[in-house]
Amino acid sequence: MISKKMQDAINEQINKEFFSAYLYLSMAADFEDKNLPGFAKWLRMQADEEREHGMKFFDHLVERGGRVELKAIDAPQKEWKSNLEAFLEVQAHEAKVTASINALYELALAEKDYPAQVLLHWFISEQVEEEANAAAIVAQLEMVDAHGTAVLMIDKTLGKRSED
Ligand code: MG
């Protein structure tokens, strides 16, 4: 049986993962509006991944005899001034998620919650990947600035994202 402290913290994390999905979906809508379907596709897939992250924590609580408690999801921003600004926000947001995963891991250590530690190992590795992906796209966007042809090329590349 999972501790109340750990259960509460995981329920908070479920909310954060679903907020991430909402944020990336809102960015996808903004890119659709700007006729950049490749960026939008990448962000839709990212949103799907975040939902899956939320569900991993959901299933963990269920398996451990805990109680899932879904909280209200904040409304995300609707519009971003530039492609770069949107992806700088992806990068900053992922850094925040990494910090909250790390805090959850510290709690799992303090609570001697070994099953949660094993689950969180997966998330710790996943965050390394998430931060690297965001940084790579930010670096490309910084290189091309608002250069139309280059932005269309990045759009094409991002549109080729497939399930991994
Ligand atoms: Mg996530």
PDB file of N, CA and C in Angstrom, residues 98-135:
ATOM      1  N   THR A  98      11.081  18.279 -15.084  1.00  0.00           N
ATOM      2  CA  THR A  98      12.241  17.534 -14.560  1.00  0.00           C
ATOM      3  C   THR A  98      12.408  17.814 -13.067  1.00  0.00           C
ATOM      4  N   ALA A  99      12.300  19.081 -12.681  1.00  0.00           N
ATOM      5  CA  ALA A  99      12.445  19.431 -11.262  1.00  0.00           C
ATOM      6  C   ALA A  99      11.376  18.742 -10.420  1.00  0.00           C
ATOM      7  N   SER A 100      10.155  18.655 -10.932  1.00  0.00           N
ATOM      8  CA  SER A 100       9.099  18.032 -10.122  1.00  0.00           C
ATOM      9  C   SER A 100       9.255  16.507 -10.080  1.00  0.00           C
ATOM     10  N   ILE A 101       9.781  15.907 -11.160  1.00  0.00           N
ATOM     11  CA  ILE A 101      10.075  14.459 -11.140  1.00  0.00           C
ATOM     12  C   ILE A 101      11.188  14.187 -10.125  1.00  0.00           C
ATOM     13  N   ASN A 102      12.210  15.044 -10.128  1.00  0.00           N
ATOM     14  CA  ASN A 102      13.313  14.871  -9.174  1.00  0.00           C
ATOM     15  C   ASN A 102      12.823  14.996  -7.729  1.00  0.00           C
ATOM     16  N   ALA A 103      11.931  15.949  -7.489  1.00  0.00           N
ATOM     17  CA  ALA A 103      11.388  16.138  -6.135  1.00  0.00           C
ATOM     18  C   ALA A 103      10.574  14.904  -5.717  1.00  0.00           C
ATOM     19  N   LEU A 104       9.849  14.353  -6.689  1.00  0.00           N
ATOM     20  CA  LEU A 104       9.053  13.148  -6.418  1.00  0.00           C
ATOM     21  C   LEU A 104       9.980  11.981  -6.070  1.00  0.00           C
ATOM     22  N   TYR A 105      11.108  11.910  -6.758  1.00  0.00           N
ATOM     23  CA  TYR A 105      12.087  10.848  -6.487  1.00  0.00           C
ATOM     24  C   TYR A 105      12.682  11.011  -5.093  1.00  0.00           C
ATOM     25  N   GLU A 106      12.976  12.255  -4.715  1.00  0.00           N
ATOM     26  CA  GLU A 106      13.498  12.504  -3.364  1.00  0.00           C
ATOM     27  C   GLU A 106      12.491  12.062  -2.308  1.00  0.00           C
ATOM     28  N   LEU A 107      11.217  12.325  -2.576  1.00  0.00           N
ATOM     29  CA  LEU A 107      10.176  11.898  -1.641  1.00  0.00           C
ATOM     30  C   LEU A 107      10.114  10.364  -1.568  1.00  0.00           C
ATOM     31  N   ALA A 108      10.231   9.715  -2.745  1.00  0.00           N
ATOM     32  CA  ALA A 108      10.190   8.246  -2.777  1.00  0.00           C
ATOM     33  C   ALA A 108      11.362   7.654  -1.989  1.00  0.00           C
ATOM     34  N   LEU A 109      12.501   8.336  -2.020  1.00  0.00           N
ATOM     35  CA  LEU A 109      13.655   7.889  -1.227  1.00  0.00           C
ATOM     36  C   LEU A 109      13.358   8.060   0.264  1.00  0.00           C
ATOM     37  N   ALA A 110      12.844   9.231   0.624  1.00  0.00           N
ATOM     38  CA  ALA A 110      12.546   9.521   2.034  1.00  0.00           C
ATOM     39  C   ALA A 110      11.491   8.566   2.586  1.00  0.00           C
ATOM     40  N   GLU A 111      10.519   8.222   1.725  1.00  0.00           N
ATOM     41  CA  GLU A 111       9.418   7.338   2.148  1.00  0.00           C
ATOM     42  C   GLU A 111       9.807   5.856   2.052  1.00  0.00           C
ATOM     43  N   LYS A 112      11.025   5.596   1.580  1.00  0.00           N
ATOM     44  CA  LYS A 112      11.456   4.217   1.318  1.00  0.00           C
ATOM     45  C   LYS A 112      10.441   3.493   0.427  1.00  0.00           C
ATOM     46  N   ASP A 113       9.938   4.225  -0.566  1.00  0.00           N
ATOM     47  CA  ASP A 113       8.955   3.657  -1.496  1.00  0.00           C
ATOM     48  C   ASP A 113       9.712   3.120  -2.718  1.00  0.00           C
ATOM     49  N   TYR A 114      10.085   1.842  -2.650  1.00  0.00           N
ATOM     50  CA  TYR A 114      10.909   1.252  -3.711  1.00  0.00           C
ATOM     51  C   TYR A 114      10.177   1.116  -5.044  1.00  0.00           C
ATOM     52  N   PRO A 115       8.908   0.668  -5.055  1.00  0.00           N
ATOM     53  CA  PRO A 115       8.209   0.587  -6.355  1.00  0.00           C
ATOM     54  C   PRO A 115       8.118   1.956  -7.052  1.00  0.00           C
ATOM     55  N   ALA A 116       7.872   3.018  -6.288  1.00  0.00           N
ATOM     56  CA  ALA A 116       7.795   4.356  -6.896  1.00  0.00           C
ATOM     57  C   ALA A 116       9.167   4.764  -7.434  1.00  0.00           C
ATOM     58  N   GLN A 117      10.231   4.370  -6.738  1.00  0.00           N
ATOM     59  CA  GLN A 117      11.586   4.693  -7.216  1.00  0.00           C
ATOM     60  C   GLN A 117      11.834   4.052  -8.583  1.00  0.00           C
ATOM     61  N   VAL A 118      11.408   2.797  -8.727  1.00  0.00           N
ATOM     62  CA  VAL A 118      11.594   2.092 -10.007  1.00  0.00           C
ATOM     63  C   VAL A 118      10.813   2.804 -11.115  1.00  0.00           C
ATOM     64  N   LEU A 119       9.565   3.153 -10.820  1.00  0.00           N
ATOM     65  CA  LEU A 119       8.758   3.888 -11.806  1.00  0.00           C
ATOM     66  C   LEU A 119       9.456   5.198 -12.182  1.00  0.00           C
ATOM     67  N   LEU A 120       9.972   5.889 -11.173  1.00  0.00           N
ATOM     68  CA  LEU A 120      10.566   7.214 -11.412  1.00  0.00           C
ATOM     69  C   LEU A 120      11.889   7.135 -12.166  1.00  0.00           C
ATOM     70  N   HIS A 121      12.574   5.998 -12.102  1.00  0.00           N
ATOM     71  CA  HIS A 121      13.789   5.844 -12.919  1.00  0.00           C
ATOM     72  C   HIS A 121      13.443   6.036 -14.391  1.00  0.00           C
ATOM     73  N   TRP A 122      12.329   5.454 -14.804  1.00  0.00           N
ATOM     74  CA  TRP A 122      11.883   5.601 -16.201  1.00  0.00           C
ATOM     75  C   TRP A 122      11.669   7.081 -16.523  1.00  0.00           C
ATOM     76  N   PHE A 123      10.990   7.787 -15.616  1.00  0.00           N
ATOM     77  CA  PHE A 123      10.687   9.205 -15.864  1.00  0.00           C
ATOM     78  C   PHE A 123      11.949  10.071 -15.874  1.00  0.00           C
ATOM     79  N   ILE A 124      12.920   9.716 -15.050  1.00  0.00           N
ATOM     80  CA  ILE A 124      14.171  10.488 -14.998  1.00  0.00           C
ATOM     81  C   ILE A 124      14.885  10.382 -16.353  1.00  0.00           C
ATOM     82  N   SER A 125      14.942   9.172 -16.911  1.00  0.00           N
ATOM     83  CA  SER A 125      15.557   9.000 -18.251  1.00  0.00           C
ATOM     84  C   SER A 125      14.738   9.710 -19.316  1.00  0.00           C
ATOM     85  N   GLU A 126      13.429   9.607 -19.229  1.00  0.00           N
ATOM     86  CA  GLU A 126      12.531  10.242 -20.202  1.00  0.00           C
ATOM     87  C   GLU A 126      12.761  11.759 -20.224  1.00  0.00           C
ATOM     88  N   GLN A 127      12.961  12.352 -19.047  1.00  0.00           N
ATOM     89  CA  GLN A 127      13.161  13.806 -18.995  1.00  0.00           C
ATOM     90  C   GLN A 127      14.469  14.235 -19.664  1.00  0.00           C
ATOM     91  N   VAL A 128      15.496  13.384 -19.602  1.00  0.00           N
ATOM     92  CA  VAL A 128      16.759  13.707 -20.287  1.00  0.00           C
ATOM     93  C   VAL A 128      16.461  13.838 -21.787  1.00  0.00           C
ATOM     94  N   GLU A 129      15.663  12.894 -22.303  1.00  0.00           N
ATOM     95  CA  GLU A 129      15.292  12.899 -23.719  1.00  0.00           C
ATOM     96  C   GLU A 129      14.424  14.121 -24.063  1.00  0.00           C
ATOM     97  N   GLU A 130      13.424  14.388 -23.217  1.00  0.00           N
ATOM     98  CA  GLU A 130      12.517  15.522 -23.468  1.00  0.00           C
ATOM     99  C   GLU A 130      13.294  16.839 -23.529  1.00  0.00           C
ATOM    100  N   GLU A 131      14.227  17.021 -22.593  1.00  0.00           N
ATOM    101  CA  GLU A 131      14.995  18.269 -22.574  1.00  0.00           C
ATOM    102  C   GLU A 131      15.912  18.363 -23.785  1.00  0.00           C
ATOM    103  N   ALA A 132      16.496  17.231 -24.190  1.00  0.00           N
ATOM    104  CA  ALA A 132      17.383  17.232 -25.359  1.00  0.00           C
ATOM    105  C   ALA A 132      16.592  17.550 -26.633  1.00  0.00           C
ATOM    106  N   ASN A 133      15.409  16.953 -26.772  1.00  0.00           N
ATOM    107  CA  ASN A 133      14.575  17.216 -27.957  1.00  0.00           C
ATOM    108  C   ASN A 133      14.212  18.693 -28.055  1.00  0.00           C
ATOM    109  N   ALA A 134      13.778  19.271 -26.938  1.00  0.00           N
ATOM    110  CA  ALA A 134      13.380  20.684 -26.932  1.00  0.00           C
ATOM    111  C   ALA A 134      14.585  21.562 -27.268  1.00  0.00           C
ATOM    112  N   ALA A 135      15.735  21.249 -26.680  1.00  0.00           N
ATOM    113  CA  ALA A 135      16.941  22.060 -26.918  1.00  0.00           C
ATOM    114  C   ALA A 135      17.348  22.014 -28.386  1.00  0.00           C
TER     115      ALA A 135
END
